[in-house]
Coordinates of C-alpha atoms in Angstrom, one line a residue:
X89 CA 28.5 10.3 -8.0
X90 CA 29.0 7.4 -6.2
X91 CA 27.6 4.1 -4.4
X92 CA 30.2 2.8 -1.5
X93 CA 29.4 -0.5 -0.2
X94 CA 31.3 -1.3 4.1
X95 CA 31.3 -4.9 4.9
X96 CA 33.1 -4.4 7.8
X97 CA 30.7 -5.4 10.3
X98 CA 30.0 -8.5 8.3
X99 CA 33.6 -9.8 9.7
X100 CA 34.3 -11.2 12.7
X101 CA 37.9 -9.0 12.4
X102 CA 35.5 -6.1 12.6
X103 CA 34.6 -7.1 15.8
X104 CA 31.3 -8.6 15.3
X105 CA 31.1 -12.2 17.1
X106 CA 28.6 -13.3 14.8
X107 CA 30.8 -12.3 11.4
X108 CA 32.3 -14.3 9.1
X109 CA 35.7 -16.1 10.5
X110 CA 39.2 -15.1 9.3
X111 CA 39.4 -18.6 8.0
X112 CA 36.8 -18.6 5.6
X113 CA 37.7 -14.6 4.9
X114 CA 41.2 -16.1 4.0
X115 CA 39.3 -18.1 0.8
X116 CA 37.3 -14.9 -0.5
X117 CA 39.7 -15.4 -3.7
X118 CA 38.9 -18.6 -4.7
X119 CA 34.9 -18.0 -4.2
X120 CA 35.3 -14.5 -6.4
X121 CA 36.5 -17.3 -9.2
X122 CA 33.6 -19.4 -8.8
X123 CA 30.8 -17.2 -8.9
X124 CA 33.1 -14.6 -11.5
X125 CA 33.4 -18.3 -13.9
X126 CA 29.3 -18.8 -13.5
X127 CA 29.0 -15.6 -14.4
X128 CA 30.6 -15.3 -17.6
X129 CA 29.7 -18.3 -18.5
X130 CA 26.0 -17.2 -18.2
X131 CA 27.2 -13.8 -20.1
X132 CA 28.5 -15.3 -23.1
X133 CA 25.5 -18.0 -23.4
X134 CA 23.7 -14.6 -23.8
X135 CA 20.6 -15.2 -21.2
X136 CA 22.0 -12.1 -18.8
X137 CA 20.5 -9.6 -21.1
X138 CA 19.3 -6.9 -18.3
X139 CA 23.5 -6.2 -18.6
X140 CA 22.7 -4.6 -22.3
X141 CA 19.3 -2.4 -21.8
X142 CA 21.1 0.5 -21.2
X143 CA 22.8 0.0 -24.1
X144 CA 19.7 0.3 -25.6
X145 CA 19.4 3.7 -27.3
X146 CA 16.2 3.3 -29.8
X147 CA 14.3 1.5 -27.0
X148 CA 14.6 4.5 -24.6
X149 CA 14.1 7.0 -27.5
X150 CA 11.0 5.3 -28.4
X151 CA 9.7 5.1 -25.0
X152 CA 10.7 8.8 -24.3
X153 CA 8.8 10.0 -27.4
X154 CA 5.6 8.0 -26.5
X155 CA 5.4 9.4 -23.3
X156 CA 5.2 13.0 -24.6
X157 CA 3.1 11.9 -26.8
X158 CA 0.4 11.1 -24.6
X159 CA 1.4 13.6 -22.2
X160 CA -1.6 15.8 -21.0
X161 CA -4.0 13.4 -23.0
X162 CA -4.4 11.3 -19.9
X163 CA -5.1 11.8 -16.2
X164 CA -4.4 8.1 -15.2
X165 CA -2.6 5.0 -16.2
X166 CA -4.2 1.3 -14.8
X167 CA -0.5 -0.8 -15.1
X168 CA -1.9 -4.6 -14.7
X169 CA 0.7 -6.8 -13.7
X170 CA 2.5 -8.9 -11.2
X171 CA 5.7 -10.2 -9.5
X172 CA 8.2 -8.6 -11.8
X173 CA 5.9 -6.9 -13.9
X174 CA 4.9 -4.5 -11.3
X175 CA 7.2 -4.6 -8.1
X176 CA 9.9 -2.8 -10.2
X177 CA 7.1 0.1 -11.5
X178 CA 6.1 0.5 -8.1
X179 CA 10.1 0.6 -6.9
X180 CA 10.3 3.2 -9.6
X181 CA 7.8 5.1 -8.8
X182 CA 8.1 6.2 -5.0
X183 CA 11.6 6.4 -6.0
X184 CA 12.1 8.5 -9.1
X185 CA 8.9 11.1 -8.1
X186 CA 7.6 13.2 -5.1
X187 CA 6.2 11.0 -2.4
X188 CA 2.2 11.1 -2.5
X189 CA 2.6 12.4 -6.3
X190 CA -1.0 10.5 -7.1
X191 CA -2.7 12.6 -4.7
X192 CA -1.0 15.7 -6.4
X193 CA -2.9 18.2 -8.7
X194 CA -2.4 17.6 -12.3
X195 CA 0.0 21.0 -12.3
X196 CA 1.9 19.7 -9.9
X197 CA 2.4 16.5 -11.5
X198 CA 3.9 18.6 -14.4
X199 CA 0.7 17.5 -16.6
X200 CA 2.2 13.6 -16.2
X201 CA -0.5 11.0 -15.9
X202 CA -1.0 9.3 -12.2
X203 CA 0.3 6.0 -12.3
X204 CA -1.6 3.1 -10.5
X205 CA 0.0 -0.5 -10.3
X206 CA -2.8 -3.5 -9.9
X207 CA -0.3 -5.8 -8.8
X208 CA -3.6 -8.7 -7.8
X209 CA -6.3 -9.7 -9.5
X210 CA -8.5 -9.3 -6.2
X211 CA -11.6 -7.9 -7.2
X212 CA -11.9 -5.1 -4.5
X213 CA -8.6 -3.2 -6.2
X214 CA -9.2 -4.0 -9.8
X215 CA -13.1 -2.7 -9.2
X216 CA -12.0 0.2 -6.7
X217 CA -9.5 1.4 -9.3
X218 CA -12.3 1.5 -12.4
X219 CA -14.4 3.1 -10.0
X220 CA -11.4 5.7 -9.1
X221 CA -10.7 6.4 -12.9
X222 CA -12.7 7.9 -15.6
X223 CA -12.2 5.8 -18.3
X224 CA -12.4 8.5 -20.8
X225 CA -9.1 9.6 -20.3
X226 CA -7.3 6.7 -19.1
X227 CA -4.6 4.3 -20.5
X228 CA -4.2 0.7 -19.7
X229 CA -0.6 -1.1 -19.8
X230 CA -0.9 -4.4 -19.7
X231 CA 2.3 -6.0 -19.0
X232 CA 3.4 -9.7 -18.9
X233 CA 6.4 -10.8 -20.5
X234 CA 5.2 -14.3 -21.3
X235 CA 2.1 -13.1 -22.3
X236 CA 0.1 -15.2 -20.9
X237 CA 0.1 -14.8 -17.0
X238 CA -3.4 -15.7 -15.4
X239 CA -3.8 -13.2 -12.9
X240 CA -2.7 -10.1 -15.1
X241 CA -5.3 -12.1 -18.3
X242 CA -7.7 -12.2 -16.0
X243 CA -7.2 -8.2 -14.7
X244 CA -7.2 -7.3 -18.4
X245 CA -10.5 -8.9 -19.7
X246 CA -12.3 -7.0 -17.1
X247 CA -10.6 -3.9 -17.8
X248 CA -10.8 -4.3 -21.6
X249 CA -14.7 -4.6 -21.3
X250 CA -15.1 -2.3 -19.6
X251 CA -13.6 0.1 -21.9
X252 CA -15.6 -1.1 -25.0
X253 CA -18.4 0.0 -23.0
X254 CA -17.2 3.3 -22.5
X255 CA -15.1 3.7 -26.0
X256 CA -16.3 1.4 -28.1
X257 CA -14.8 0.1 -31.5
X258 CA -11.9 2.9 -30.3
X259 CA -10.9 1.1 -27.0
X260 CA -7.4 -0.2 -28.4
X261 CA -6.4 3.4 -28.2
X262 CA -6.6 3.5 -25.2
X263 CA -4.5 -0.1 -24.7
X264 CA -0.7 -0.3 -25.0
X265 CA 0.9 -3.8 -23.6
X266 CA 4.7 -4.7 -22.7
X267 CA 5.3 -8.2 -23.5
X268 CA 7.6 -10.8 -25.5
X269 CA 8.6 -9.7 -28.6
X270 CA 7.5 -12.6 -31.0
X271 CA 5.4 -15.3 -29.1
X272 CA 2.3 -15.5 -26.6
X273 CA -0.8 -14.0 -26.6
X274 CA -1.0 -11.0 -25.7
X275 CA 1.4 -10.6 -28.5
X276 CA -0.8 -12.3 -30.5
X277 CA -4.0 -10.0 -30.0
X278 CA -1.4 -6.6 -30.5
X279 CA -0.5 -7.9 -34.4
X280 CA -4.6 -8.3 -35.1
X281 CA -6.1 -5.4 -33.5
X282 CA -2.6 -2.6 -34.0
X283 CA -2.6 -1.9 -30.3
X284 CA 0.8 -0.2 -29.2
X285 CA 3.7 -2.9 -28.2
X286 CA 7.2 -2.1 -26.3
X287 CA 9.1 -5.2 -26.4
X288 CA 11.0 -7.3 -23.1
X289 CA 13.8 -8.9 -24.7
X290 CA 13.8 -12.7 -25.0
X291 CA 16.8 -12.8 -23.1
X292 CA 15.5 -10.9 -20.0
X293 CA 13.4 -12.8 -17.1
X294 CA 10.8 -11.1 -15.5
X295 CA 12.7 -10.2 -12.4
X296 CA 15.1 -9.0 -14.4
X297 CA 13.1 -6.8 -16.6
X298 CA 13.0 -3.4 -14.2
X299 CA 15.4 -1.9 -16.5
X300 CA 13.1 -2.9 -19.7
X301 CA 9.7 -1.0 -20.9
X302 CA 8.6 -3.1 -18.1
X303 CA 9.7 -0.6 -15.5
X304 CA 10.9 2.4 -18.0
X305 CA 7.2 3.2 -19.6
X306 CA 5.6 3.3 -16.5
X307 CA 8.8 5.3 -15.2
X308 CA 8.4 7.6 -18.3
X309 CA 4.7 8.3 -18.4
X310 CA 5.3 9.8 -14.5
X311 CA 7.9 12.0 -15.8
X312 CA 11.1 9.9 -14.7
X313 CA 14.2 10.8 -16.4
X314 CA 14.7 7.3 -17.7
X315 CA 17.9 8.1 -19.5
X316 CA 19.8 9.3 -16.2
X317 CA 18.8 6.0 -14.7
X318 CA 19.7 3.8 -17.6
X319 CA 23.1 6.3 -17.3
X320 CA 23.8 4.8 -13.3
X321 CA 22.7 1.2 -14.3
X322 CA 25.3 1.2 -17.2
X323 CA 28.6 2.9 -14.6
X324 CA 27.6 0.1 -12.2
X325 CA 27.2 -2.9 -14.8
X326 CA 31.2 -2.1 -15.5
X327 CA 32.1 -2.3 -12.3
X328 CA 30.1 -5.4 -11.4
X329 CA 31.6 -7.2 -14.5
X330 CA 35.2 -6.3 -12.7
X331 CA 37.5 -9.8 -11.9
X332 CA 38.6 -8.7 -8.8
X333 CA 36.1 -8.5 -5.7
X334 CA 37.3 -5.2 -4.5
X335 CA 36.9 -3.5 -7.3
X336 CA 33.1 -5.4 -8.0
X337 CA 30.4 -4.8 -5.0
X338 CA 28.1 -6.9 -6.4
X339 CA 30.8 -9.6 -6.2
X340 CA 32.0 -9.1 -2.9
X341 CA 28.1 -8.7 -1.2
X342 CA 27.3 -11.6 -2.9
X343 CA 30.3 -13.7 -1.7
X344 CA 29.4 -12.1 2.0
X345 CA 25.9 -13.2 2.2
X346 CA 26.7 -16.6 0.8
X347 CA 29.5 -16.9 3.8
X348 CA 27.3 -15.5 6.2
X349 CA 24.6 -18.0 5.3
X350 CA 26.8 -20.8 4.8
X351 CA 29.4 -20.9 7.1
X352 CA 27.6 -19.0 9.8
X353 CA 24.2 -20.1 9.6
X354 CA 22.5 -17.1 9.1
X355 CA 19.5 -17.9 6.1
X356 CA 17.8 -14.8 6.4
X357 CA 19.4 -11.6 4.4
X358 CA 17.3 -8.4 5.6
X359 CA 17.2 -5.3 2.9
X360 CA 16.6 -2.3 5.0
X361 CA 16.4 1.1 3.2
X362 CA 16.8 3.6 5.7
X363 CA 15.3 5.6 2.9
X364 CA 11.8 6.1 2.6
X365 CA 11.8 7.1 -1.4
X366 CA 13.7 3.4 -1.4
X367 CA 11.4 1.9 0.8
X368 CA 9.7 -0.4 -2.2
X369 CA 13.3 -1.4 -4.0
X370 CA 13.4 -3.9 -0.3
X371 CA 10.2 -5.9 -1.5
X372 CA 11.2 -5.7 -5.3
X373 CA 14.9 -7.1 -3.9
X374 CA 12.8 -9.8 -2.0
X375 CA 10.9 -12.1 -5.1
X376 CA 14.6 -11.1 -7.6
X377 CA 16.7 -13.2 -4.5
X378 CA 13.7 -15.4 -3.4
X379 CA 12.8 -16.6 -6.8
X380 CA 16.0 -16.9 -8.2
X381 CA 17.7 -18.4 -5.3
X382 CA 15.1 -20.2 -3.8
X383 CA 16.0 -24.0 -5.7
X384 CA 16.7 -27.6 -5.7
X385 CA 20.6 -28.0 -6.3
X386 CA 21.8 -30.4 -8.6
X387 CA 22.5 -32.9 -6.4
X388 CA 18.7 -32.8 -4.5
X389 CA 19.4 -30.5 -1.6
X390 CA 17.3 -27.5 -1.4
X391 CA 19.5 -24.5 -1.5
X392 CA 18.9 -20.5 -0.6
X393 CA 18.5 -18.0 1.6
X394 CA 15.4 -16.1 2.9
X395 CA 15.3 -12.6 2.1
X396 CA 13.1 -10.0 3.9
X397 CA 12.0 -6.5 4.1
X398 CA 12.5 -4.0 6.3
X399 CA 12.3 -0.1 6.7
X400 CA 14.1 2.3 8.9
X401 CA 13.3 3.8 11.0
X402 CA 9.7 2.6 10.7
X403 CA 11.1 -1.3 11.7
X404 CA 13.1 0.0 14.5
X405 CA 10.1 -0.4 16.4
X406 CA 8.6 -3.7 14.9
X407 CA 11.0 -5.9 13.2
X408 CA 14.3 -4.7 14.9
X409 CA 13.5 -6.2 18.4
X410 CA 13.9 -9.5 16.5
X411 CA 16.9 -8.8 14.3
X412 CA 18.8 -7.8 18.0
X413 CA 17.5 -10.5 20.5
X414 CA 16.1 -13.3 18.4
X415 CA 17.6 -16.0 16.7
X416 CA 21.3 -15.2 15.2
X417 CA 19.9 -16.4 11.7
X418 CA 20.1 -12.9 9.9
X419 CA 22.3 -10.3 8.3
X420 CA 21.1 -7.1 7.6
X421 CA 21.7 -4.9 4.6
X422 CA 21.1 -1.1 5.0
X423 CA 20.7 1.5 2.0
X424 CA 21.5 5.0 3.1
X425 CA 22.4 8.2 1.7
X426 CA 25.4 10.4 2.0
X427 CA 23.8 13.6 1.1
X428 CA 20.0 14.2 2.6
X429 CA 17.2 14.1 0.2
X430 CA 16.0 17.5 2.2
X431 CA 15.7 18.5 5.7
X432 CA 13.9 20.4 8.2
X433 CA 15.1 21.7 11.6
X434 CA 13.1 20.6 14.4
X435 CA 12.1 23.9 16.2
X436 CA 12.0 24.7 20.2
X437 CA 8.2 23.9 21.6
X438 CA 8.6 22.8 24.6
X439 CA 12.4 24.0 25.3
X440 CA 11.5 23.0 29.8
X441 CA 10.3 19.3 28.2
X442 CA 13.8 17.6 28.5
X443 CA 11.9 14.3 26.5
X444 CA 11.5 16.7 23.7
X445 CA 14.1 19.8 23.3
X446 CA 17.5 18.0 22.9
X447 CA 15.9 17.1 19.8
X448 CA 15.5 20.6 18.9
X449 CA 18.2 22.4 16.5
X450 CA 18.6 19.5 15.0
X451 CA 17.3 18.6 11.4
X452 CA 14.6 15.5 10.5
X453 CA 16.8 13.4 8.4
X454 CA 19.8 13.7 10.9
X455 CA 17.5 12.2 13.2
X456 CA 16.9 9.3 10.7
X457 CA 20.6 9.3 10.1
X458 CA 21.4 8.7 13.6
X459 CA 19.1 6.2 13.9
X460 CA 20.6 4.1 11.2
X461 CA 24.2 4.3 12.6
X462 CA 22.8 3.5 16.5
X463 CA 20.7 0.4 14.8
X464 CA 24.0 -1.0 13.0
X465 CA 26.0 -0.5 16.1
X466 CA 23.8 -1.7 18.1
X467 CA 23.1 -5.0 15.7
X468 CA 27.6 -5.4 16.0
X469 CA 27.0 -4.8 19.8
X470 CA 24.8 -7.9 20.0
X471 CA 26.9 -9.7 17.8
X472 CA 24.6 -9.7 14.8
X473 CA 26.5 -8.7 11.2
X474 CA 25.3 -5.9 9.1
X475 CA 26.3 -4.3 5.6
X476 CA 25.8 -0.8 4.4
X477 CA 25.1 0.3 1.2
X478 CA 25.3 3.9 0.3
X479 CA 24.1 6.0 -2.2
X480 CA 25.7 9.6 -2.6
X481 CA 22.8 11.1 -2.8
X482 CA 18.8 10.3 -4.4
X483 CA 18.4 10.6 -7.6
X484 CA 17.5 8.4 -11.0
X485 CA 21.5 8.1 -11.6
X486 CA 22.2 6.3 -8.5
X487 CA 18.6 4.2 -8.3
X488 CA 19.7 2.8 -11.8
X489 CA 23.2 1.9 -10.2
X490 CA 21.6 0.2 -7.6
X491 CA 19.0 -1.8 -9.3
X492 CA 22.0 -3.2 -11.5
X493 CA 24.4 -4.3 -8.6
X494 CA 21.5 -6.1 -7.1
X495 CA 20.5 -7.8 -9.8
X496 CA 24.3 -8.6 -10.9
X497 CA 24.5 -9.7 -7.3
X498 CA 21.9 -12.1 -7.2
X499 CA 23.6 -13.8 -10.5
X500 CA 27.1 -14.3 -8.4
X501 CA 25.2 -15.5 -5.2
X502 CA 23.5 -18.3 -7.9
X503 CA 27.2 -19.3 -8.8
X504 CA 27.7 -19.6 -5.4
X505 CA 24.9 -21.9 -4.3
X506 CA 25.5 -23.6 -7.8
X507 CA 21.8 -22.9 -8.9
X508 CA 20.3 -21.4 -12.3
X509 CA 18.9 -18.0 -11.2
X510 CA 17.2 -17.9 -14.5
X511 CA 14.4 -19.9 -13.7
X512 CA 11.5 -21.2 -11.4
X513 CA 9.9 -24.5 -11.6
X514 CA 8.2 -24.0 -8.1
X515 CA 6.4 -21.2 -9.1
X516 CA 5.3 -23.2 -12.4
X517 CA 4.0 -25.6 -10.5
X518 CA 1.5 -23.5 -8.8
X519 CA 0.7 -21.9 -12.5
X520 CA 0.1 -25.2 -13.9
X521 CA -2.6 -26.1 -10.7
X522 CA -4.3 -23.1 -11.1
X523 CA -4.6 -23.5 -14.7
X524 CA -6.2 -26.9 -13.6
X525 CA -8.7 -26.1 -11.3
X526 CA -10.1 -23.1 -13.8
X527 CA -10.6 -26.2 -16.4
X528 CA -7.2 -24.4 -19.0
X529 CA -7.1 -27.2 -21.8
X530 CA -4.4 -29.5 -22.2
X531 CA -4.3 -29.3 -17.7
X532 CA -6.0 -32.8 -17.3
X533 CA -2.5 -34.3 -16.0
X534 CA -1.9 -31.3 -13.8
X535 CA -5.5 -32.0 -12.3
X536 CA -4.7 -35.5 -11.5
X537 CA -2.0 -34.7 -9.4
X538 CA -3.8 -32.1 -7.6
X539 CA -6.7 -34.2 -6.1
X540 CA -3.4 -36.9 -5.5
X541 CA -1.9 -34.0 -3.6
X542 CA -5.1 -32.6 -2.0
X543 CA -6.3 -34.3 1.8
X544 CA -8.8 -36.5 1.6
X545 CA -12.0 -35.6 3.6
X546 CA -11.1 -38.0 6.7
X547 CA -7.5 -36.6 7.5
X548 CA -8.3 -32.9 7.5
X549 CA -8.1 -30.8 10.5
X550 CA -10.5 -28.0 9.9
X551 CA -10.9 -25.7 13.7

């Protein structure tokens, strides 16, 4: 089992105009020291703790064991979160089980729960999924690591009373929450009422948290073989922890998208699965580098690149036009497979229709195949630099090895750009507002700046 990672179209040496220049390939060494330094230093301050979860025996024992527990007691599961408390469940979930598995009969599902992620507080999908669900036999995880995240507080007090109505003085059966281990609130309201807790370690952000209960109870209530994945994630933590480059992928993608950015102006790193089961690890990739390296530098300047998401072959026909003839701002990632998922020969129909039959004999995913291959050389032929990431075939092993190198990845880039990837004071900001405008105690001073901030009446332009 392996994942293979070719940068050679990311060099100009490969022949790509727009790659990165032999004389800023010649210093690769010295920038594998400098994000390899950041790196360790971060390890041994002990805030990179999504490196030790799969370490974590008892966690995954326990989560294992609660999920056959409840297995067959349960037709649905309402996960309320958001950002990194649901983009990695939802990751997890088209990749790990059958695609359309909620719209699968309970047999087929192997008696596993269906598994629905209310990643907004927008009333239509919180009330359409209560009116989807019979609340008799369903669960609700509530997940926020700090505990105390507005949108998914918000989500919870509707769902919670609804379920008194239904269960009454019994509802906290029915509740189980993934959060901090010692502090906030919903931590808080689990040690007075004895409604079931899995623990995010302190030391592990909520971008960071995939690899947590965060992502593995929702993984293991679908059936997901959790320990296989936690099996990849810990192969690929050892070799992103490797000195040298070649040996680390993390390390050297990193050090090529931080070149390709910086020395040859080209902000915007594309994640294109050409994948379908990966299709939600692209957005999932997008907040973990956009929130991490998204920052004000020490010395003022506002730092980091734009990452976006893409699908293949779906975007060959929307977002690829851009990526080939647009501006030369943006490398593109792809995530393939060496070994298909499946296959299905495309039969003669209309063997006189030539538009049609030289497609037949051939088999659906060496179509999609193809198409990956003729997109990258197509992006080299126009100059534009690409990376491919391969995965020898999809299954939880190899998703667990991918997860890790990204998010090792993203920690090498921040070494790069000389940012903490740990935190994000813009997105406070916004918290802090909203907690103002809904009248949150203790906000006054955060509501002061706001009206400061907000137009006056005479200089807006309403059409």
């Amino acid at each position: 089992m392996t994942l293979t990672l070719d940068l050679t179209r990311t060099l100009a040496a490969g022949g790509v105009t727009g790659g990165i220049s032999a004389a800023d390939w010649a210093d690769v060494t010295t920038h594998a020291a400098t994000a390899r330094a950041a790196f360790t230093a971060r390890r041994e301050a002990g805030v990179l703790g999504f490196l030790d979860l799969p370490a974590d025996d008892d966690g995954v024992a326990a989560l294992q064991a609660f999920a056959a527990e409840v297995r067959g007691q349960y037709d649905d599961v309402l996960l309320l979160g958001i950002g990194g408390s649901s983009l990695g469940a939802i990751a997890l979930r088209s990749s790990l089980r059958p695609w359309g598995v909620n719209l699968m009969p309970a047999d087929r599902r192997g008696g596993w729960p269906r598994v629905h992620v209310l990643d907004t507080p927008d009333p239509t999908v919180v009330l359409g999924a209560l009116d989807l669900v019979d609340l008799r036999r369903t669960m609700v995880c509530v997940v926020s690591k700090s505990g105390g995240t507005a949108e998914t507080l918000a989500q919870y007090s509707v769902v919670r009373d609804r379920l008194s109505k239904v269960h009454g003085e019994t509802l906290t059966r029915h509740l189980v929450f993934v959060t901090d281990p010692d502090v906030g609130p919903l931590r808080a309201i689990a040690r007075a009422e004895g409604i079931r807790t899995f623990e995010v370690p302190s030391n592990v952000g909520g971008r960071y948290s995939v690899l947590s209960a965060v992502g593995l109870l929702p993984a293991a209530l679908m059936g997901a073989d959790i320990g296989a994945l936690l099996s990849g994630a810990a192969a690929m933590a050892a070799r992103c922890t490797q000195d040298a480059w070649r040996e680390n992928p993390a390390l050297a993608w990193a050090i090529t998208q931080w070149l390709l950015h910086t020395r040859q102006g080209k902000p915007i790193h594309v994640l294109m699965p050409y994948v379908d089961a990966l299709r939600d690890i692209a957005p999932w990739f997008v907040q973990l580098w956009a929130e991490s390296l998204g920052k004000i530098a020490p010395d003022g300047t506002h730092v980091g690149p734009t990452p976006l998401a893409a699908v293949g072959p779906a975007d060959q026909h929307a977002q690829v036009q851009l990526f080939m003839e647009g501006p030369a701002d943006k490398v593109v990632t792809f995530i393939t497979l060496a070994e298909p998922p499946g296959d299905q020969v495309i039969p003669s129909v209309h063997p006189k229709t030539r538009e049609i039959s030289y497609l037949a004999g051939h088999g659906l995913w060496t179509l999609v195949d193809a198409e990956q291959r003729a997109t990258a050389a197509a992006l080299a032929t126009m100059g534009r630099p690409s990376a491919t990431m391969q995965l020898e075939r999809l299954d939880p092993w190899h998703v667990g090895g991918l997860l890790m190198w990204l998010q090792c990845a993203t920690i090498y880039a921040a070494g790069l750009y000389g940012i903490n990837p740990l935190d994000q004071p813009g997105v406070e900001l916004g918290k802090r507002y909203t907690g103002a405008l809904l009248g949150r105690a203790g906000t006054e001073a955060e509501r002061a700046a706001y009206e400061a901030a907000d137009s006056p009446a005479s200089s807006r332009l309403v059409i």
